[in-house]
Coordinates of C-alpha atoms in Angstrom, one line a residue:
X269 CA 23.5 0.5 -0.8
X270 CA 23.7 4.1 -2.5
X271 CA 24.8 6.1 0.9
X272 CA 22.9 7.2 4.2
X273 CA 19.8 8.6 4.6
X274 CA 19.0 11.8 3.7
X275 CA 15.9 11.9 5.4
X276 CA 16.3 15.1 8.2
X277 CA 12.3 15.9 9.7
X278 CA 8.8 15.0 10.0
X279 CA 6.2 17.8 8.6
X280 CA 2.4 17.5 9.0
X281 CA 0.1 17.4 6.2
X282 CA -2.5 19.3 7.7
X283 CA 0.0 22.4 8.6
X284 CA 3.1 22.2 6.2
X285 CA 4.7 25.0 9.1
X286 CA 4.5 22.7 11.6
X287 CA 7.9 20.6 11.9
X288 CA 9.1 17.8 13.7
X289 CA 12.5 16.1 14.5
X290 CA 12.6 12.3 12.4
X291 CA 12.8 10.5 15.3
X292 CA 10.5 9.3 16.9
X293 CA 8.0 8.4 14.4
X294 CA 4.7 10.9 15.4
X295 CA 2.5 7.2 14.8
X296 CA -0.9 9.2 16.1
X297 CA -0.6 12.0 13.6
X298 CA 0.2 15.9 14.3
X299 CA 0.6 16.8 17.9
X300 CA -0.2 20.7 16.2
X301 CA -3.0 20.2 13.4
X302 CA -4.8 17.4 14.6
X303 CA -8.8 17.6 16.5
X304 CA -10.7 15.2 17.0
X305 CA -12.8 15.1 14.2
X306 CA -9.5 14.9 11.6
X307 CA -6.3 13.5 12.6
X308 CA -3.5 14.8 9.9
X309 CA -0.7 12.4 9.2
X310 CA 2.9 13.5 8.1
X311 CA 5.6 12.5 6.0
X312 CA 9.3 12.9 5.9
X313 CA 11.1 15.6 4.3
X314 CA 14.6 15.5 3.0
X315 CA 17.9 16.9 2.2
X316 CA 16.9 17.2 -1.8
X317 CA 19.9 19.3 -2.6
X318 CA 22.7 16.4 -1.8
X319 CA 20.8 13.7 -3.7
X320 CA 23.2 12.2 -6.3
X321 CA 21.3 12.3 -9.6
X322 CA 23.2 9.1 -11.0
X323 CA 21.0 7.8 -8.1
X324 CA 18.5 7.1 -11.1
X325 CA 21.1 5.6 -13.2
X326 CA 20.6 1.9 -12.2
X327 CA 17.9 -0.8 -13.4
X328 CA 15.3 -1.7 -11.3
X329 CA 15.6 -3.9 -8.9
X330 CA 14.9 -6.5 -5.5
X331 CA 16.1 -4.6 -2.5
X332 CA 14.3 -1.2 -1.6
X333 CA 17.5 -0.2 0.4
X334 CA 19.0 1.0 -3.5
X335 CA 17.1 4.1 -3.1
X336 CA 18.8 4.7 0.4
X337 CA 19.0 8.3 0.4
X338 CA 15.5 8.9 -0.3
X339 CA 14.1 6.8 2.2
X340 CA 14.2 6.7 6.0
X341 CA 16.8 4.8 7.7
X342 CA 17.0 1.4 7.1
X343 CA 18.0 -0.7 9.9
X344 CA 15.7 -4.2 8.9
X345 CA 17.1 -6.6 6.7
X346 CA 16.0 -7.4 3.8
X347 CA 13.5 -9.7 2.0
X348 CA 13.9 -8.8 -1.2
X349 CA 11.7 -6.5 -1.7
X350 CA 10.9 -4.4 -4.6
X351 CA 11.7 -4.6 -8.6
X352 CA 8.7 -5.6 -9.6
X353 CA 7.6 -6.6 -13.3
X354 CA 5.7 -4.3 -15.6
X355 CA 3.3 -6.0 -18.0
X356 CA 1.9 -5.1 -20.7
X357 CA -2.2 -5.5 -20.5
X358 CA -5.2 -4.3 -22.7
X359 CA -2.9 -1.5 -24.4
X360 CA -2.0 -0.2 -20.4
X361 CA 0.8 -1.4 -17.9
X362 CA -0.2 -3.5 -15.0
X363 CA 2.7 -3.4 -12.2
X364 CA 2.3 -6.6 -10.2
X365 CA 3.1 -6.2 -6.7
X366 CA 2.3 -9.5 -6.0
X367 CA 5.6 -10.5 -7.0
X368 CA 6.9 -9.3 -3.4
X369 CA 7.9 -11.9 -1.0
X370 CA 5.0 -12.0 1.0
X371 CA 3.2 -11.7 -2.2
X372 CA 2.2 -8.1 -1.6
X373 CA 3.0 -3.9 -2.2
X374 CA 2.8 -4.0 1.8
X375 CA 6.4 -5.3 2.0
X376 CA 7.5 -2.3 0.8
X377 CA 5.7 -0.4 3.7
X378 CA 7.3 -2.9 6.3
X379 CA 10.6 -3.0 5.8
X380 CA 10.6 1.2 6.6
X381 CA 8.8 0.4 9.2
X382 CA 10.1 -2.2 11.1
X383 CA 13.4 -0.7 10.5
X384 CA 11.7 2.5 12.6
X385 CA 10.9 -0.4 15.5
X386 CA 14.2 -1.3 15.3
X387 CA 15.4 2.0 15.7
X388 CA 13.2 2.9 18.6
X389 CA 14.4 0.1 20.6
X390 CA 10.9 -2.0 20.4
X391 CA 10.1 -5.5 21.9
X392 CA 8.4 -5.8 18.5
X393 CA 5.5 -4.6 16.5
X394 CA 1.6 -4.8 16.6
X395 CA -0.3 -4.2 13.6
X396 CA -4.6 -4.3 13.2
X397 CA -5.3 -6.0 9.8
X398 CA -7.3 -8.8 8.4
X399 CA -4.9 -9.7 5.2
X400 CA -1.3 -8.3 3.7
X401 CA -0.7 -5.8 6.3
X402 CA -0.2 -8.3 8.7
X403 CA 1.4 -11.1 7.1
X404 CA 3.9 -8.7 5.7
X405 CA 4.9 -7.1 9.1
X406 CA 5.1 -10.7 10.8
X407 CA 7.7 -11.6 8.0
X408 CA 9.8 -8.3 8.5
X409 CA 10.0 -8.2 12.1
X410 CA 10.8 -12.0 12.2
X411 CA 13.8 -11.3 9.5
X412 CA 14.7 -8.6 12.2
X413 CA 14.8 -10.7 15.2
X414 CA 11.4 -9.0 16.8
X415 CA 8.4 -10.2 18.1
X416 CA 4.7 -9.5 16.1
X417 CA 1.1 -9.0 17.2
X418 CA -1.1 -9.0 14.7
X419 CA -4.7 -8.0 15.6
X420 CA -7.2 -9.7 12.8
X421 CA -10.9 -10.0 12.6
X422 CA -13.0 -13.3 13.1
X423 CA -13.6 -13.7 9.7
X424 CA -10.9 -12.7 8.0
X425 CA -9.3 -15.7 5.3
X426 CA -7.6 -18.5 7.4
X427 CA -4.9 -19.0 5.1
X428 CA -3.6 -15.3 5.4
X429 CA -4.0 -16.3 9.0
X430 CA -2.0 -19.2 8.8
X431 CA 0.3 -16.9 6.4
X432 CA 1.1 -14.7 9.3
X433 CA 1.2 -17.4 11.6
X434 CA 3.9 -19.0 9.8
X435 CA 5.9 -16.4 10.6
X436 CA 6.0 -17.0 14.5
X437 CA 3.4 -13.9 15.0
X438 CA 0.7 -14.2 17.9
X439 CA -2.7 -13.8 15.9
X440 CA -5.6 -12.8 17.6
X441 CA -8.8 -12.5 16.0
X442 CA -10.7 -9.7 18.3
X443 CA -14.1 -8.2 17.2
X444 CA -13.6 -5.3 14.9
X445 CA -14.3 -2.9 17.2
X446 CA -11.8 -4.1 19.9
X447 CA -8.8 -3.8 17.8
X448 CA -7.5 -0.3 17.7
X449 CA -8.3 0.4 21.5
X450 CA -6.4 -2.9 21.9
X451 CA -3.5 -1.9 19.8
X452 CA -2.6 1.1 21.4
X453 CA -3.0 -0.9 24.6
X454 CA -0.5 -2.7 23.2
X455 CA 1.9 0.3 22.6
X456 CA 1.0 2.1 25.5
X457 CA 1.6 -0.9 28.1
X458 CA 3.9 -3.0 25.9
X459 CA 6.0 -1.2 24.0
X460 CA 5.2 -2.2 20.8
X461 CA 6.0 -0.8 17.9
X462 CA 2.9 0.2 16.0
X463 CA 2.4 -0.1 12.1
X464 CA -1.1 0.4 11.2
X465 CA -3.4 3.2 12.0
X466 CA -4.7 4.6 16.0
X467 CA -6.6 7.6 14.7
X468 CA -10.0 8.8 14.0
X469 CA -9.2 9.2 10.5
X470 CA -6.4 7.6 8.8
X471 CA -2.2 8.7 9.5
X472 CA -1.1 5.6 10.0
X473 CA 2.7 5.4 9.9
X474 CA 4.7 8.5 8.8
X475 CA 7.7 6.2 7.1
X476 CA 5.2 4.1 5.2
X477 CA 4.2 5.8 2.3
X478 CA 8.1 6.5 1.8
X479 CA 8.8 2.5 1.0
X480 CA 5.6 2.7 -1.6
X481 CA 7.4 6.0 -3.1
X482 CA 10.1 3.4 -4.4
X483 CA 7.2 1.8 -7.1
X484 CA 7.1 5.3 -8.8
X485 CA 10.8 5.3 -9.0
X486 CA 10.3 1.7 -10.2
X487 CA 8.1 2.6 -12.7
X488 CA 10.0 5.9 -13.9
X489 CA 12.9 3.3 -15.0
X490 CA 10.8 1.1 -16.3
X491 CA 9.5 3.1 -19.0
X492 CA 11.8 5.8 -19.4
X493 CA 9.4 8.7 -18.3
X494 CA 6.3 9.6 -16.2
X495 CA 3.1 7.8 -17.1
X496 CA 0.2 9.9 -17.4
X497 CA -2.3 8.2 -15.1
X498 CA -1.5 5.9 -12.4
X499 CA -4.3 3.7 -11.1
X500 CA -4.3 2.3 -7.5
X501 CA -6.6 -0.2 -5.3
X502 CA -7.3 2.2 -2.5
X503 CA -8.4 1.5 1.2
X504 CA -6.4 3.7 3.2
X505 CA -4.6 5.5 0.1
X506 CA -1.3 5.2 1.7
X507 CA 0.4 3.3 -1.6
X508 CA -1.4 6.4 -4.1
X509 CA -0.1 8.8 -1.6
X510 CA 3.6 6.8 -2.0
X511 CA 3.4 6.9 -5.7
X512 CA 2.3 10.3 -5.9
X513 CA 5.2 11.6 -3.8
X514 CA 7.6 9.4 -5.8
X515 CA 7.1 11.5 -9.3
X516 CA 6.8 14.3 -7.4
X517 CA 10.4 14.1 -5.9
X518 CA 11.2 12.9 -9.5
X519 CA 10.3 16.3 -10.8
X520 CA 11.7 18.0 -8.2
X521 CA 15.1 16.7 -9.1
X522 CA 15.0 17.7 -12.3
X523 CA 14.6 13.8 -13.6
X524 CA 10.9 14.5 -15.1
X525 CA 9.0 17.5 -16.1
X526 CA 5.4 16.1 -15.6
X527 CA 3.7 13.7 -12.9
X528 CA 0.7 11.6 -13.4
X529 CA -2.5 11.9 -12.6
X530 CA -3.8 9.8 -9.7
X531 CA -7.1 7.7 -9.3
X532 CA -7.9 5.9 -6.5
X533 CA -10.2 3.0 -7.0
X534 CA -12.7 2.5 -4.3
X535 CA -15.0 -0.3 -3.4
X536 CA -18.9 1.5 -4.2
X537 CA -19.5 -0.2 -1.1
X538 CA -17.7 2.8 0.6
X539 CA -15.6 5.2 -0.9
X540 CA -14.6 8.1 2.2
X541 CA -12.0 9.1 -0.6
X542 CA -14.3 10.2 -2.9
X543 CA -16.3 11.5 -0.4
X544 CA -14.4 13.7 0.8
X545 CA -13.2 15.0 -2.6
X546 CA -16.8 15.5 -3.9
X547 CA -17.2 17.6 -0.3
X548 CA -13.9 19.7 -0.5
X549 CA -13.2 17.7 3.3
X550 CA -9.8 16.8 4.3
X551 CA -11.0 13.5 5.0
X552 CA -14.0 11.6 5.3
X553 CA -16.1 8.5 7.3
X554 CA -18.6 7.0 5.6
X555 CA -21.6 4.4 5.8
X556 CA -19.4 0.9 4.5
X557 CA -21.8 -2.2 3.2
X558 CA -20.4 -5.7 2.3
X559 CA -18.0 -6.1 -0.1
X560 CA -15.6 -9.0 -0.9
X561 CA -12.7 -6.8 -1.5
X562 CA -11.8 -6.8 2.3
X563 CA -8.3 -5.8 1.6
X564 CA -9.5 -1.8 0.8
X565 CA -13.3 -2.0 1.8
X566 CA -13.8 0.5 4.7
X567 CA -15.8 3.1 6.0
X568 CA -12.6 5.2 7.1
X569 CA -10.3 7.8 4.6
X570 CA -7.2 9.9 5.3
X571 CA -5.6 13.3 4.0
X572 CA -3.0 11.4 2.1
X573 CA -5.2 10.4 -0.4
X574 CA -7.9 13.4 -0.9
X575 CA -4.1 15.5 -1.7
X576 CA -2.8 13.0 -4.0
X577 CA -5.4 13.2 -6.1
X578 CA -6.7 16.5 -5.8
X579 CA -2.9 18.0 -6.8
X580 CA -2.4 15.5 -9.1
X581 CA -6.0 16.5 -11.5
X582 CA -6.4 13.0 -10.9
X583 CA -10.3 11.5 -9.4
X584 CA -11.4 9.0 -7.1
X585 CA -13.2 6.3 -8.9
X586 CA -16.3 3.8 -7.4
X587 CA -16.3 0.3 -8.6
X588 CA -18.1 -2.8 -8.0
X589 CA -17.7 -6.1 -6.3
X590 CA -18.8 -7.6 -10.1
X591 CA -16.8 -5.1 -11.6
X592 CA -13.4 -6.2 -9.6
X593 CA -14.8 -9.7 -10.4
X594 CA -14.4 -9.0 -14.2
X595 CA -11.0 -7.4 -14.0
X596 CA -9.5 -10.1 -11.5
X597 CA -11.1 -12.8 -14.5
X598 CA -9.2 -10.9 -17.5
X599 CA -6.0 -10.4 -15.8
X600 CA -5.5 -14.7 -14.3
X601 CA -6.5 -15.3 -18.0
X602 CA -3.1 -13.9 -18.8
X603 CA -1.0 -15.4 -16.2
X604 CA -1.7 -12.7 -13.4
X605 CA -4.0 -13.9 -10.5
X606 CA -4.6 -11.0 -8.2
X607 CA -6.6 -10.7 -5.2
X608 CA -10.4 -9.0 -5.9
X609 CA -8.7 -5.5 -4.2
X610 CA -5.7 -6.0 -6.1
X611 CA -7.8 -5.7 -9.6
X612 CA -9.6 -2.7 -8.6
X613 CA -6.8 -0.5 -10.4
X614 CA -7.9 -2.2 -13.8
X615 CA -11.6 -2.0 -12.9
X616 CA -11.3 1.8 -12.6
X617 CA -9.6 2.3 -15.6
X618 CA -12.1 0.3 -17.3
X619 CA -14.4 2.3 -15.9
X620 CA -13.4 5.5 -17.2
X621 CA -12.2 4.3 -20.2
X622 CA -10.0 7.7 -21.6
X623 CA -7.3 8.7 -23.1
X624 CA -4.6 10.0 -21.4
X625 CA -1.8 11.1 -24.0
X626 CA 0.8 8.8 -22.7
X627 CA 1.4 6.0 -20.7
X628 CA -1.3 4.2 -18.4
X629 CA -0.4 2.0 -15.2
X630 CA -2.7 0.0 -13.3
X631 CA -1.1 -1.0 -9.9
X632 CA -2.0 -4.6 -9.0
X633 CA -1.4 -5.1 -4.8
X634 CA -2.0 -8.6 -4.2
X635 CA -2.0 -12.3 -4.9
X636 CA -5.4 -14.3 -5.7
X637 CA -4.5 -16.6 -2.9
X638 CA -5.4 -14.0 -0.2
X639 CA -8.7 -14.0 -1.4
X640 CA -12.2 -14.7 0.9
X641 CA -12.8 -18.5 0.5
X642 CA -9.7 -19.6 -1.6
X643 CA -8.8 -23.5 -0.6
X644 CA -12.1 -23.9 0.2
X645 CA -13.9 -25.4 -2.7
X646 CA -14.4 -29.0 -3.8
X647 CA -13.7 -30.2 -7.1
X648 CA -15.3 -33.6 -8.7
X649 CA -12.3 -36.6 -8.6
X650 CA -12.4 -38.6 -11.9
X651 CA -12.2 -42.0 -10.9
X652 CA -11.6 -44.3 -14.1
X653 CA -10.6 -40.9 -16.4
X654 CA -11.0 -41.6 -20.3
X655 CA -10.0 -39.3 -23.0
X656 CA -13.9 -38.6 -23.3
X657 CA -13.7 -37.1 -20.2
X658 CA -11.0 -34.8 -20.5
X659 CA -13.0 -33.5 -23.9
X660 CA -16.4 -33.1 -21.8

């Protein structure tokens, strides 16, 4: 540990006057700046001025709870998450967050927020998500001694099923539409803790972003400076909006002068973030069609994500199933098998193809093994196997 929490407030996004105490976590966005067309989320603010700078003088690695000060408090144990590799790729830097014990960024998200259910005295927590999301809070709240409800669709992967199953969480696939009025049924009547998002446009959870923050730290260390870009998979934009805030607390201390630019990489199948950039909205729904990368395909966007880019000069990039495809091939040929959304941060940067007058990094989210129909192909058996074989 490097002290207490230094975390003081809550402070909406969509009205940066309007100020709330840190506990408890305002999981249904500002009470002030919300309507119900937008819902603004809100982050947490911090004593700056009694941050340690030889915070920064460690190496990175497993065990978010290093940065202490900078994140909310942290009453969940432990998985070890955190201190991820960087690795070199097609001149750029690919961090691979599938190194995380449940094989994905989410953990990062979890242990904040689990640690909020444990502080609010919660039976458990309920989560709505068809892959990482709710693995990764079924293996946090277990580590923590609390219960887990994760609300899936019908058709989501059975292994990430079986993933959060393993866990001792009560799965319930529930038609899409069912799950979010079911969730906060869950919270209202149950008192469950709630980690995913209840509005009309995406907040989510105020602490989450904060454990995602520590990947820019990460990365700062890493390479000894700011990158120039940062590329992210984006569904919801909460891990760009974490690695955003991360360089910009870095510059704020005085530890960098410059912060990256940020491009969140959207399925074409959707894209609300680039949607609501092109329209100068705070946030955008939008028409979704099928796309394979279910772990950020979606029709819904938030605030976090339109500011993160927009303040950061950064853009919101459209790519293809086929392009992801191409991207997830390149990387497992060099030992890193990502999920088709995990890729999605290469497959943009492709995409643009600049230069950027300093360092690139493409954040990978997720292991191949969460992806749709994995396990389930059949391979020829070579009964009587000759050398002939082995050469055809």
């Amino acid at each position: 540990m490097n002290g207490p929490s230094l975390a003081i407030r809550q402070r909406s996004l969509g009205d940066l006057t309007a100020e709330f105490p840190l506990f408890p976590p305002l999981t249904r966005g500002c009470p002030k700046s919300s309507t119900d067309e937008i819902a603004y989320p809100l982050e947490v603010g911090y004593d700056y001025a009694r941050v340690d700078p030889g915070l920064f003088d460690q190496t990175p690695g497993t065990d978010i709870a290093r940065w202490s000060p900078l994140l909310p408090p942290l009453a969940a144990p432990t998985l070890g998450e955190g201190g991820t590799p960087l690795v070199e790729f097609e001149g750029i830097h690919f961090k691979d967050e599938s190194r995380n014990p449940t094989w994905s960024h989410k953990d990062r998200l979890n242990r904040v927020t689990v640690s909020a259910a444990l502080a609010a005295g919660a039976p458990g927590v309920v989560v709505a998500s068809s892959g990482n999301h709710g693995a990764s809070a079924a293996a946090y709240a277990a580590r923590a001694g609390l219960r887990a409800i994760v609300l899936t669709s019908a058709d989501s992967p059975p292994a990430v099923q079986a993933f959060a199953r393993a866990y001792g969480a009560r799965v319930v696939s529930v038609p899409a539409e069912a799950r979010w009025p079911l969730l906060r049924e869950v919270v209202d009547r149950l008192g469950y803790h709630p980690v995913s998002n209840q509005t009309v446009t995406h907040t989510g959870h105020p602490f989450g972003p904060e454990g995602y923050k520590t990947i820019a730290y990460e990365l700062f260390l890493q390479l000894g400076q700011a990158p120039a870009a940062v590329f992210t998979p984006t569904g919801y934009a909460e891990l760009l909006y974490g690695v955003w805030k991360g360089f910009v607390e870095l510059k704020l201390l005085g530890l960098t002068g410059t912060t990256p630019r940020m491009f969140a990489c959207e399925p074409a199948a959707d894209g609300p973030h680039a949607r609501a950039l092109a329209t100068g909205a705070p946030a955008a729904i939008v028409e979704t069609f099928p796309s394979a990368a279910y772990g950020i395909a979606g029709p819904v966007g938030g605030h976090r994500g339109v500011l993160a880019v927009r303040d950061s000069g950064g853009e919101a990039v459209l790519v293809t199933d086929e392009e992801m495809r191409l991207a997830q091939r390149d990387l497992a040929g060099q030992g890193l098998w990502q999920e088709l959304s995990g890729a999605a941060g290469v497959a943009g940067y492709r995409k643009l193809r600049r230069e950027f007058g300093g360092p690139v990094v493409c954040v990978g989210t997720s292991s191949g093994f969460k992806d749709l129909g994995v396990g389930a192909q059949t391979y020829p058996v070579l009964e009587h196997p000759t050398l002939d074989d082995l050469r055809a």
